[in-house]
XYZ file of C-alpha atoms in Angstrom:
709
model
C -115.135 23.166 47.793
C -118.544 21.442 48.687
C -119.438 24.607 50.590
C -118.710 26.381 47.479
C -120.935 24.444 45.482
C -123.504 24.583 47.830
C -123.096 28.306 47.779
C -123.667 28.532 43.664
C -126.465 25.858 43.717
C -128.574 28.517 45.933
C -127.216 31.153 44.005
C -128.799 29.966 41.038
C -132.140 29.208 42.593
C -132.050 32.438 43.676
C -131.685 34.010 40.571
C -134.128 31.720 39.200
C -136.724 32.928 41.212
C -135.918 36.643 40.713
C -136.385 36.133 37.093
C -139.531 34.464 37.646
C -140.414 37.524 39.872
C -139.432 39.631 36.949
C -141.962 38.141 34.439
C -145.307 39.805 34.388
C -148.554 37.851 34.986
C -151.272 40.426 35.285
C -153.898 41.092 32.631
C -152.944 44.929 32.549
C -149.580 44.407 30.406
C -151.668 44.421 27.053
C -155.245 45.456 26.030
C -155.941 42.786 23.412
C -158.990 40.581 21.516
C -158.592 36.763 22.141
C -160.192 33.925 20.957
C -159.584 30.141 21.032
C -160.653 27.006 19.811
C -162.489 25.484 22.436
C -165.715 23.559 23.071
C -167.315 26.984 24.158
C -166.566 29.275 21.061
C -166.028 32.328 22.811
C -164.405 35.521 22.075
C -163.028 38.305 24.602
C -161.612 42.011 24.697
C -159.743 42.681 27.491
C -158.956 46.278 28.451
C -157.106 47.852 31.236
C -156.789 44.445 33.081
C -160.573 43.614 32.966
C -162.622 41.681 30.394
C -164.762 44.914 28.736
C -166.385 42.646 26.244
C -167.392 38.840 25.793
C -169.056 36.815 23.049
C -170.370 33.393 22.974
C -171.488 31.548 19.753
C -174.734 29.629 20.737
C -174.122 27.102 17.624
C -172.438 24.518 19.959
C -170.771 23.181 17.268
C -167.412 23.750 15.835
C -164.361 25.947 17.263
C -163.392 29.234 16.598
C -160.092 28.700 14.485
C -159.726 32.149 13.538
C -161.110 35.526 14.521
C -160.224 39.446 13.527
C -160.757 42.367 14.865
C -161.229 45.288 12.391
C -161.058 49.234 12.486
C -164.890 49.593 12.374
C -165.235 47.270 15.697
C -166.772 43.935 13.747
C -165.067 40.633 14.046
C -164.737 38.137 11.332
C -164.335 34.638 12.506
C -164.205 31.369 10.953
C -165.809 28.528 13.168
C -165.373 25.260 11.449
C -168.746 25.006 9.836
C -168.965 28.340 8.555
C -167.940 31.868 8.630
C -169.572 35.019 9.835
C -168.935 39.073 11.098
C -170.503 40.307 14.208
C -170.718 43.476 16.047
C -169.673 43.769 19.528
C -173.602 44.483 20.322
C -173.924 40.658 19.622
C -175.676 41.615 16.387
C -174.646 38.939 13.315
C -173.910 41.354 9.757
C -173.821 37.879 7.683
C -173.453 34.493 8.326
C -172.381 31.576 6.119
C -172.591 28.115 6.594
C -169.835 25.404 4.881
C -171.253 22.715 2.598
C -171.032 19.530 3.822
C -168.119 17.488 4.480
C -165.931 20.914 4.363
C -164.052 23.103 7.242
C -163.355 26.428 7.280
C -160.406 27.772 9.640
C -159.264 30.978 8.236
C -160.734 34.178 6.727
C -159.582 37.692 5.532
C -161.506 40.988 4.539
C -161.080 42.356 1.025
C -162.401 45.766 1.263
C -165.870 46.248 2.472
C -167.633 43.844 0.080
C -165.756 40.771 -0.358
C -164.057 38.222 2.176
C -161.390 35.060 1.418
C -161.234 32.080 2.984
C -160.076 28.851 2.614
C -162.700 25.918 2.454
C -161.204 22.312 3.726
C -162.716 19.646 1.785
C -161.298 17.103 -1.158
C -161.392 19.053 -3.193
C -160.120 22.061 -0.741
C -160.662 25.588 -1.942
C -159.629 29.400 -1.274
C -162.935 31.403 -1.783
C -163.928 34.998 -2.806
C -167.172 35.651 -1.673
C -169.024 39.138 -1.771
C -170.526 40.370 1.426
C -173.240 40.401 2.767
C -175.037 38.440 0.269
C -172.518 35.867 0.417
C -172.406 35.286 -3.320
C -169.288 33.253 -4.360
C -167.628 35.104 -6.672
C -164.187 33.292 -7.687
C -162.984 30.292 -6.290
C -159.736 27.925 -7.180
C -158.277 24.561 -5.574
C -155.811 24.095 -3.239
C -152.953 21.171 -2.995
C -153.921 18.477 -0.814
C -152.692 15.473 0.687
C -155.354 13.331 -0.547
C -154.380 10.499 2.157
C -155.310 12.850 5.062
C -158.200 14.193 7.073
C -160.486 17.357 5.725
C -159.960 18.710 9.447
C -156.091 18.256 9.079
C -155.539 20.529 6.106
C -155.499 24.139 6.461
C -155.305 26.387 9.555
C -154.277 29.654 8.179
C -154.226 31.948 5.322
C -153.281 35.743 5.244
C -153.068 38.025 2.390
C -149.919 39.942 1.712
C -148.808 43.411 1.147
C -148.952 42.417 -2.637
C -152.560 41.787 -2.875
C -151.764 37.690 -2.843
C -153.054 34.992 -0.822
C -150.202 33.033 1.801
C -151.837 29.704 2.820
C -150.493 27.418 5.332
C -150.729 24.025 4.581
C -150.492 21.662 7.430
C -151.070 18.452 5.446
C -148.286 19.156 3.048
C -145.782 21.259 5.223
C -145.534 24.037 3.055
C -146.702 27.521 2.433
C -148.219 28.674 -0.753
C -148.410 31.930 -2.305
C -151.419 32.280 -4.870
C -152.663 35.402 -6.835
C -156.581 35.901 -6.963
C -156.942 33.921 -10.049
C -155.677 30.499 -8.455
C -151.883 31.097 -10.018
C -149.529 29.509 -7.514
C -146.383 32.049 -7.575
C -144.251 30.515 -4.759
C -143.891 27.905 -2.620
C -141.870 26.949 0.601
C -141.587 23.684 2.095
C -139.852 22.014 4.792
C -142.596 23.352 7.707
C -145.050 22.407 10.112
C -147.169 25.326 9.696
C -150.359 26.292 12.170
C -150.298 30.364 10.294
C -148.429 32.396 8.281
C -147.989 36.211 8.612
C -145.948 38.808 6.020
C -143.813 40.948 7.924
C -143.784 44.974 7.008
C -140.880 46.270 5.169
C -138.918 43.174 4.519
C -141.947 40.896 2.987
C -140.434 38.033 4.981
C -142.819 35.203 5.931
C -143.337 34.696 10.049
C -144.222 30.811 10.209
C -145.821 29.503 13.604
C -144.950 25.562 13.432
C -147.223 23.043 15.494
C -143.883 21.525 17.830
C -142.821 24.790 18.842
C -140.770 25.957 15.763
C -141.360 29.735 14.885
C -138.949 30.678 11.683
C -138.947 34.419 9.877
C -137.978 33.298 6.218
C -137.126 35.507 3.432
C -138.639 35.526 -0.031
C -135.577 32.617 -1.130
C -136.745 30.150 1.958
C -133.771 31.121 4.212
C -134.298 31.405 7.790
C -133.401 34.541 8.980
C -134.550 34.398 12.802
C -136.203 31.474 14.350
C -136.832 30.328 18.206
C -138.173 27.187 19.810
C -141.217 27.824 22.289
C -140.831 24.785 23.940
C -138.150 26.645 25.812
C -140.890 28.703 27.072
C -143.168 26.075 28.090
C -145.505 26.623 25.027
C -145.848 23.249 23.131
C -148.360 24.064 21.056
C -148.125 27.723 19.439
C -150.718 28.621 16.801
C -149.780 32.348 15.923
C -147.116 34.893 16.363
C -147.439 38.396 16.701
C -144.145 40.333 15.685
C -144.317 43.577 18.440
C -142.971 47.078 17.609
C -139.963 46.720 19.720
C -138.793 43.342 18.377
C -140.164 41.325 20.718
C -143.138 38.300 20.343
C -146.572 37.859 21.353
C -147.009 33.853 21.219
C -150.709 31.833 21.776
C -150.059 28.527 23.293
C -153.402 26.301 22.677
C -154.602 23.947 24.854
C -156.727 20.940 23.401
C -160.126 20.686 25.535
C -160.622 17.533 23.910
C -157.800 15.622 25.598
C -158.743 12.018 26.875
C -157.355 13.906 30.369
C -158.956 16.501 32.077
C -156.695 19.900 32.386
C -154.793 19.841 35.658
C -155.679 22.828 36.937
C -153.184 23.308 39.749
C -150.541 23.329 36.704
C -152.548 25.216 34.144
C -150.874 25.342 30.751
C -150.063 29.113 29.804
C -152.387 30.713 27.244
C -150.191 33.156 25.787
C -146.504 34.798 26.245
C -144.653 37.594 25.363
C -140.862 37.113 24.589
C -138.615 40.573 24.279
C -136.135 40.622 21.365
C -133.403 39.454 23.040
C -135.137 36.014 23.878
C -136.376 37.052 27.493
C -139.698 36.341 28.835
C -141.428 39.277 30.263
C -144.962 38.092 30.154
C -147.338 35.120 30.517
C -151.069 34.741 30.564
C -152.531 32.221 32.960
C -156.391 33.116 33.336
C -158.490 30.030 33.157
C -160.644 31.409 36.087
C -161.667 34.691 36.984
C -161.967 35.176 34.165
C -161.810 32.314 32.027
C -160.323 32.821 29.015
C -160.220 29.367 27.835
C -157.682 27.935 25.125
C -155.625 30.995 23.023
C -155.892 30.705 19.164
C -155.808 34.123 18.315
C -154.635 37.110 20.496
C -154.777 40.702 18.952
C -153.439 44.047 20.176
C -156.246 46.730 20.224
C -153.689 49.224 19.136
C -153.560 47.054 15.914
C -156.731 46.489 14.417
C -157.072 45.540 10.597
C -158.126 48.256 8.586
C -160.256 46.082 5.869
C -160.030 48.785 3.324
C -156.454 48.319 3.184
C -156.829 44.618 2.347
C -156.948 43.289 -1.645
C -156.639 40.476 -3.738
C -155.581 41.109 -6.678
C -158.587 42.896 -8.637
C -160.635 42.668 -5.514
C -160.742 46.111 -3.780
C -157.885 47.381 -6.384
C -155.045 49.737 -4.927
C -154.388 52.846 -7.048
C -151.327 55.637 -5.815
C -152.247 59.243 -5.593
C -150.310 60.736 -8.706
C -150.193 64.208 -9.798
C -151.183 63.918 -13.499
C -154.054 61.645 -14.995
C -153.586 59.520 -18.110
C -153.226 61.071 -21.502
C -152.415 64.171 -20.207
C -149.285 64.961 -22.249
C -146.611 67.782 -20.769
C -143.347 68.936 -22.147
C -141.625 68.679 -25.364
C -140.261 65.592 -26.773
C -136.450 64.841 -27.475
C -134.532 62.342 -29.816
C -134.554 61.563 -33.488
C -138.122 60.644 -33.097
C -139.059 63.114 -30.120
C -140.880 61.392 -27.307
C -140.125 57.896 -28.563
C -139.461 55.364 -26.067
C -138.443 51.312 -27.150
C -139.483 48.856 -25.427
C -138.278 45.056 -26.039
C -139.466 42.246 -24.136
C -137.706 38.758 -24.749
C -139.298 36.175 -22.462
C -136.723 33.796 -21.236
C -133.676 35.852 -21.303
C -133.964 35.613 -17.086
C -135.033 32.463 -15.787
C -134.014 32.684 -11.733
C -136.180 29.851 -10.099
C -135.900 32.560 -6.905
C -134.451 30.180 -4.628
C -131.301 28.366 -5.893
C -127.887 30.341 -6.126
C -127.543 33.438 -7.500
C -129.449 35.385 -10.193
C -126.451 36.392 -11.907
C -125.473 33.135 -12.985
C -125.164 31.847 -16.397
C -127.365 28.843 -16.069
C -130.109 31.245 -14.978
C -129.660 33.862 -18.110
C -129.410 33.839 -21.833
C -126.541 35.897 -23.141
C -127.942 35.467 -26.692
C -131.350 36.797 -25.859
C -129.705 39.637 -23.625
C -127.625 40.768 -27.163
C -130.747 40.509 -29.234
C -132.521 42.668 -26.601
C -129.930 45.164 -27.008
C -129.551 45.367 -30.717
C -133.093 45.572 -31.267
C -133.938 48.007 -28.545
C -131.698 50.756 -30.688
C -133.291 49.699 -33.806
C -136.808 50.199 -32.568
C -135.536 53.675 -31.313
C -134.081 54.963 -34.514
C -135.933 52.966 -37.277
C -132.345 52.064 -38.788
C -132.066 48.638 -40.493
C -129.122 47.976 -38.736
C -127.531 48.173 -35.212
C -124.262 49.817 -37.197
C -126.413 52.449 -38.738
C -128.452 52.770 -35.388
C -125.482 53.487 -33.561
C -124.039 56.086 -36.132
C -127.723 57.935 -36.163
C -127.278 58.141 -32.142
C -123.936 59.664 -32.241
C -124.543 62.078 -35.033
C -127.900 63.462 -33.415
C -126.024 63.749 -30.378
C -123.317 66.117 -31.590
C -125.292 67.762 -33.964
C -127.508 68.840 -31.175
C -124.500 69.729 -29.010
C -122.899 71.798 -31.829
C -119.973 69.396 -32.527
C -120.724 69.013 -36.134
C -123.046 66.164 -37.925
C -120.353 62.979 -37.385
C -120.747 59.797 -35.730
C -118.189 58.614 -32.593
C -114.687 59.372 -32.948
C -111.516 57.520 -32.357
C -110.601 58.851 -28.670
C -113.767 59.959 -27.673
C -114.745 58.399 -24.228
C -118.063 56.876 -23.440
C -119.091 56.584 -19.696
C -121.688 53.882 -18.801
C -123.433 54.600 -15.055
C -124.271 51.640 -13.933
C -126.554 50.764 -10.729
C -125.186 48.789 -8.503
C -126.625 50.372 -5.385
C -126.438 47.118 -3.439
C -123.069 46.213 -3.888
C -120.646 47.575 -1.709
C -117.905 44.764 -2.294
C -116.661 43.305 -5.692
C -118.380 40.096 -4.203
C -121.603 38.869 -6.076
C -125.024 39.218 -4.309
C -128.290 37.892 -4.565
C -129.457 41.208 -4.098
C -130.768 43.340 -7.678
C -127.953 45.298 -9.446
C -127.022 45.982 -12.742
C -127.364 42.459 -14.694
C -123.829 41.429 -15.983
C -125.533 40.091 -19.246
C -127.390 43.176 -20.370
C -124.028 44.913 -19.343
C -121.657 42.669 -21.459
C -124.499 43.192 -24.580
C -124.235 46.618 -24.610
C -120.656 46.752 -24.699
C -120.545 44.458 -27.339
C -123.042 45.908 -29.395
C -121.113 49.496 -28.899
C -117.791 47.614 -29.813
C -118.956 45.536 -32.662
C -122.010 47.809 -33.980
C -121.217 51.009 -32.917
C -117.103 50.760 -34.018
C -116.282 52.047 -30.350
C -112.597 51.275 -29.397
C -112.731 49.248 -26.057
C -110.512 51.482 -24.364
C -112.817 54.550 -24.721
C -115.322 52.670 -22.968
C -115.703 53.210 -19.206
C -118.076 51.212 -17.004
C -118.517 52.801 -13.899
C -120.172 52.963 -10.649
C -118.571 56.005 -8.603
C -120.813 55.438 -5.065
C -120.701 51.789 -5.097
C -119.000 48.717 -5.843
C -118.725 46.599 -9.496
C -119.297 43.454 -8.793
C -117.168 40.391 -10.186
C -119.713 39.054 -12.437
C -120.009 42.009 -14.469
C -116.015 42.440 -14.047
C -114.965 38.899 -15.280
C -117.401 38.932 -17.922
C -116.731 41.923 -19.809
C -113.320 42.211 -18.802
C -112.677 38.454 -20.251
C -114.041 39.711 -23.640
C -112.961 43.067 -23.606
C -109.856 43.486 -21.578
C -109.133 46.967 -22.942
C -112.882 48.265 -21.103
C -111.977 50.557 -17.842
C -114.008 49.974 -14.870
C -114.129 52.713 -12.010
C -115.748 52.325 -8.702
C -115.799 53.661 -5.243
C -113.548 51.326 -3.756
C -111.428 50.067 -6.547
C -108.608 47.250 -6.444
C -109.245 43.961 -8.247
C -108.593 45.373 -11.603
C -111.055 48.491 -11.069
C -110.064 52.308 -10.922
C -110.908 54.032 -7.355
C -112.979 56.531 -8.451
C -111.836 60.553 -8.062
C -114.177 63.453 -7.779
C -114.303 67.104 -9.035
C -115.428 69.060 -5.977
C -118.551 71.737 -6.521
C -119.696 70.617 -9.730
C -123.479 70.772 -8.838
C -125.159 74.318 -8.170
C -128.438 73.312 -7.062
C -131.372 75.574 -7.970
C -132.468 75.923 -4.399
C -130.736 76.102 -1.166
C -130.432 71.997 -1.181
C -128.366 71.752 2.131
C -126.161 69.022 2.480
C -126.714 67.517 -0.545
C -123.452 66.259 -2.456
C -122.148 68.342 -4.978
C -118.888 66.568 -6.303
C -119.368 64.713 -9.599
C -116.919 61.727 -10.702
C -114.086 62.597 -12.720
C -114.722 59.380 -14.992
C -118.432 61.030 -15.636
C -117.176 64.828 -16.220
C -114.523 64.042 -18.488
C -116.512 61.385 -20.875
C -117.651 62.647 -24.107
C -120.916 60.761 -23.882
C -123.026 59.113 -21.278
C -125.262 56.094 -21.195
C -127.390 55.987 -18.329
C -128.001 52.289 -17.596
C -130.666 52.262 -14.699
C -132.733 49.491 -13.176
C -136.482 48.923 -13.389
C -137.513 48.761 -9.480
C -139.093 50.387 -6.995
C -137.547 52.885 -3.758
C -138.806 53.403 -0.688
C -138.189 57.315 -0.824
C -139.067 58.704 -4.536
C -141.198 56.050 -5.564
C -139.230 54.452 -8.099
C -135.486 53.711 -8.743
C -135.092 54.832 -12.802
C -132.783 57.056 -14.593
C -133.405 60.071 -12.747
C -132.592 58.081 -9.775
C -129.310 56.563 -10.742
C -127.841 60.123 -11.210
C -127.321 60.296 -7.506
C -124.839 57.623 -7.986
C -122.465 59.984 -10.147
C -121.966 62.316 -6.935
C -119.399 62.220 -4.347
C -121.603 60.546 -1.880
C -120.553 58.152 0.968
C -120.300 54.466 0.363
C -122.659 54.184 3.769
C -125.886 55.552 2.708
C -126.935 56.540 5.710
C -124.088 58.973 6.032
C -125.613 61.047 2.722
C -128.339 63.539 2.200
C -131.616 63.149 0.730
C -132.785 66.551 0.181
C -135.830 66.915 -2.069
C -135.539 63.302 -3.170
C -139.139 62.258 -2.186
C -141.975 63.563 -2.863
C -144.998 64.473 -0.097
C -146.609 61.177 -0.491
C -149.513 62.240 2.078
C -150.354 65.580 0.618
C -148.841 65.908 -2.914
C -148.007 69.342 -2.296
C -145.927 70.742 -5.160
C -141.911 70.931 -4.358
C -138.752 71.236 -6.135
C -136.602 68.031 -6.912
C -133.144 67.403 -7.003
C -133.594 64.678 -9.574
C -134.296 67.617 -12.332
C -131.235 69.406 -11.682
C -129.626 66.191 -12.374
C -131.652 65.509 -15.577
C -130.527 69.195 -16.520
C -126.932 69.086 -15.966
C -124.379 69.346 -18.798
C -122.418 66.349 -17.453
C -125.445 64.070 -16.434
C -128.683 64.222 -18.233
C -127.495 66.770 -20.546
C -124.345 64.511 -21.881
C -126.100 61.467 -22.355
C -126.399 59.632 -25.607
C -128.508 56.788 -24.461
C -130.967 56.373 -21.262
C -131.495 52.663 -20.585
C -133.838 50.903 -17.985
C -132.483 47.458 -17.446
C -135.865 45.212 -16.791
C -134.468 41.956 -16.916
C -135.597 40.994 -13.702
C -136.852 44.034 -12.424
C -138.500 44.113 -8.595
C -140.770 45.391 -6.327
C -138.258 46.471 -3.553
C -135.261 48.563 -3.851
C -133.069 46.007 -1.459
C -132.897 42.337 -1.588
C -132.886 39.789 -4.367
C -135.346 40.283 -7.339
C -138.489 39.725 -5.889
C -141.591 38.638 -7.117
C -141.775 37.986 -10.900
C -144.282 40.038 -12.625
C -147.828 38.684 -12.891
C -149.951 41.710 -15.026
C -149.700 41.277 -18.877
C -147.595 41.072 -21.126
C -145.377 39.424 -18.054
C -147.918 36.759 -17.013
C -145.934 35.362 -14.017
C -142.460 35.398 -15.859
C -139.665 38.071 -15.131
C -140.159 41.179 -16.898
C -137.476 40.307 -19.542
C -137.282 43.827 -20.617
C -135.305 46.814 -21.900
C -136.481 50.274 -22.298
C -134.512 52.877 -24.198
C -134.583 56.639 -25.082
C -133.096 59.328 -26.227
C -135.817 61.310 -23.945
C -134.903 60.890 -20.166
C -138.533 62.398 -18.826
C -140.121 59.910 -21.587
C -138.065 57.001 -20.617
C -138.455 57.281 -16.687
C -142.402 57.872 -17.585
C -142.716 54.406 -19.472
C -140.565 52.587 -16.927
C -142.621 54.173 -14.228
C -146.104 53.060 -15.712
C -144.918 49.734 -16.215
C -144.152 49.618 -12.356
C -147.528 51.157 -11.139
C -149.708 49.065 -13.405
C -147.601 45.897 -11.755
C -147.656 46.848 -7.873
C -150.332 49.673 -7.677
C -150.445 48.963 -3.830
C -146.726 49.635 -2.819
C -147.631 52.785 -0.941
C -144.093 54.919 -1.470
C -145.628 55.326 -5.260
C -148.049 58.139 -4.487
C -146.965 61.293 -6.355
C -144.170 59.713 -7.488
C -144.437 61.418 -10.715
C -143.898 64.615 -9.532
C -140.273 65.002 -10.618
C -140.858 64.044 -14.240
C -143.691 66.507 -14.274
C -141.473 69.063 -12.803
C -138.914 68.502 -15.692
C -141.448 68.679 -18.193
C -143.076 71.867 -17.090
C -140.142 73.705 -17.367
C -140.042 77.145 -17.517
C -143.131 76.777 -15.560
C -142.402 74.174 -12.867
C -145.847 73.590 -10.658
C -143.644 73.992 -7.231
C -142.836 77.543 -8.594
C -138.784 76.378 -8.804
C -136.361 78.484 -11.722
C -134.266 75.501 -12.431
C -130.962 76.593 -13.460
C -127.662 75.550 -14.906
C -124.332 77.320 -14.862
C -126.736 80.119 -13.041
C -129.229 80.544 -16.249
C -132.672 79.346 -15.642
C -133.575 76.803 -18.212
C -136.196 77.761 -20.998
C -137.444 74.626 -22.048
C -138.720 71.380 -21.125
C -136.498 68.461 -20.118
C -138.612 66.040 -22.133
C -142.160 64.834 -22.878
C -144.496 63.327 -19.782
C -147.121 61.636 -19.747
C -149.298 58.404 -17.940
C -150.662 55.688 -20.281
C -154.355 55.005 -19.880
C -156.046 51.533 -18.906
C -154.958 50.270 -22.202
C -151.433 51.134 -22.016
C -151.563 53.724 -24.896
C -150.148 57.317 -24.786
C -151.403 59.970 -27.117
C -147.888 61.937 -27.435
C -145.142 59.461 -26.020
C -144.198 57.391 -29.143
C -144.078 54.009 -27.473
C -142.288 51.263 -29.807
C -142.993 47.643 -28.074
C -141.799 44.577 -29.619
C -141.812 41.152 -28.259
C -139.072 38.810 -29.326
């Protein structure tokens, strides 16, 4: 037994030695830019294992706490007692000295004409400065711990993809998010943050803490990933780089102001790389030949910062490329009042705090206001005096235009409401944004109580996904005869069946789904209840995109074709768009009584919880709290699109997102040259009216009726 134990010990030692051998200790592994808080205030570029550039600040006061290498080769640095921009030929482009009693430890570029930095002090401030003039154009105060030192307040702040400023508050143990006018839109507490970085795609925050804790949190403050760097001998991490392969590059700062001198025989590592599985694969330990000094910033040369892409609110504003300019109407309006869109805004209908529980809970939503939204929307749309008259007008107009006589709803006629529950694949409620149970109940209430529609003639459906419990329970409790149809069935829901080969696309559209849900095809009327949110593919998810969920696609989205859904976002080359065929189809857009965009919450991202709140007019830091309705699908989506673009113009997928609306409104002369057809017959008139609003949110042809409750 003793012999076996000795063998195991030796084997463990051997394995440990082998693991150590497999750790790369060379300078060749990465080409990187390097700077650190040290007495000598130096910066380096290491390329091909050699120092190819070095810089030493001659001020001999302070420490380099932040440094950024940009695509033009210039470097921004914050050195405790000021900020500066330098070139690689050692020239100072501009410099700014911190006022007496203050310190500056972090800086970010905003385009070519501005920078933003955090100025520690009492009070502490976020400062936007014009460069190279060093003229301060905006500043606002930041929360601080009055008892703490100025030096210990802030070290790192970063601009987000939303044009907000994320600030790591060391003294208060939290992360703040600010708009450019100083409004705090969010705060995440319970950290010891040195730095914060927004993760691309997800929008999550990567927080590096002072005691070896690195955490990735979502916008609701939930930890989705974490690691402790002390397990790797890194006791003072300050910044973390997420690598493309899922690994992490982490610096390890050494305090040169320690009373005890460094043990040169056991010098601490300056940086490590840990792969996505948690294995140590590289460590930097270069205290001589070359002596890189303590590490605060390590930035890969392959990831320079493009200053033109960074913006802070209205500083260096971003805008998507669109096919059409403002106030250039195309097409022909539809509806009782052609091209009319009603936008009703009811602040307080949605009040979720963004962190606690689920947004679908009763405590966060005002059902009475949701009822008001629906009723007021159809009144604004029809110009009728009561919701009863409004519904009758809608039914009569629809039937007359479809050659069924000028009559209203008749007993036994079915109305299918196509919801948008794209983020639900089970019946369980989720934090992700889907159709609102409150708006849905209000719509059913109005149909039954005001429209005179029998419960059993109403079908709530989501053929491609699942109808969640919050919607089912709320509606079924009050209207037990309403039918529910979804992709999975069970729990009181009917499982959706499909008619095959219902869609003949106007072009060869590959493997795009061709079947349609029977509940859609068999209905006499449809209501398209979409959502106000963006999408990484087509740019927006509105009524046109919502029809995709009426087809016989797979519950697992990756298994489905998405042909001709997204525009050419780089060059804007015109092309056939699938949504236009949906909008024209006799069993989809052609059979729709009412188009509705539910913007009670709305979201910048297609997946995840509603986020962020809407900062622009008329929302002013609240949820959108809006409902947009029309009889004209093109005009309806045009207004929803303009609201989204106005709020998040920087969202990259918005480029040329208006293509499907331009195509639909230009029939029979679509810019792509496509001859759009239905039942083999070429369409000979526009599907609606398309126009973008101007900077004052005004249209020339779309008849927008905005009302705030």
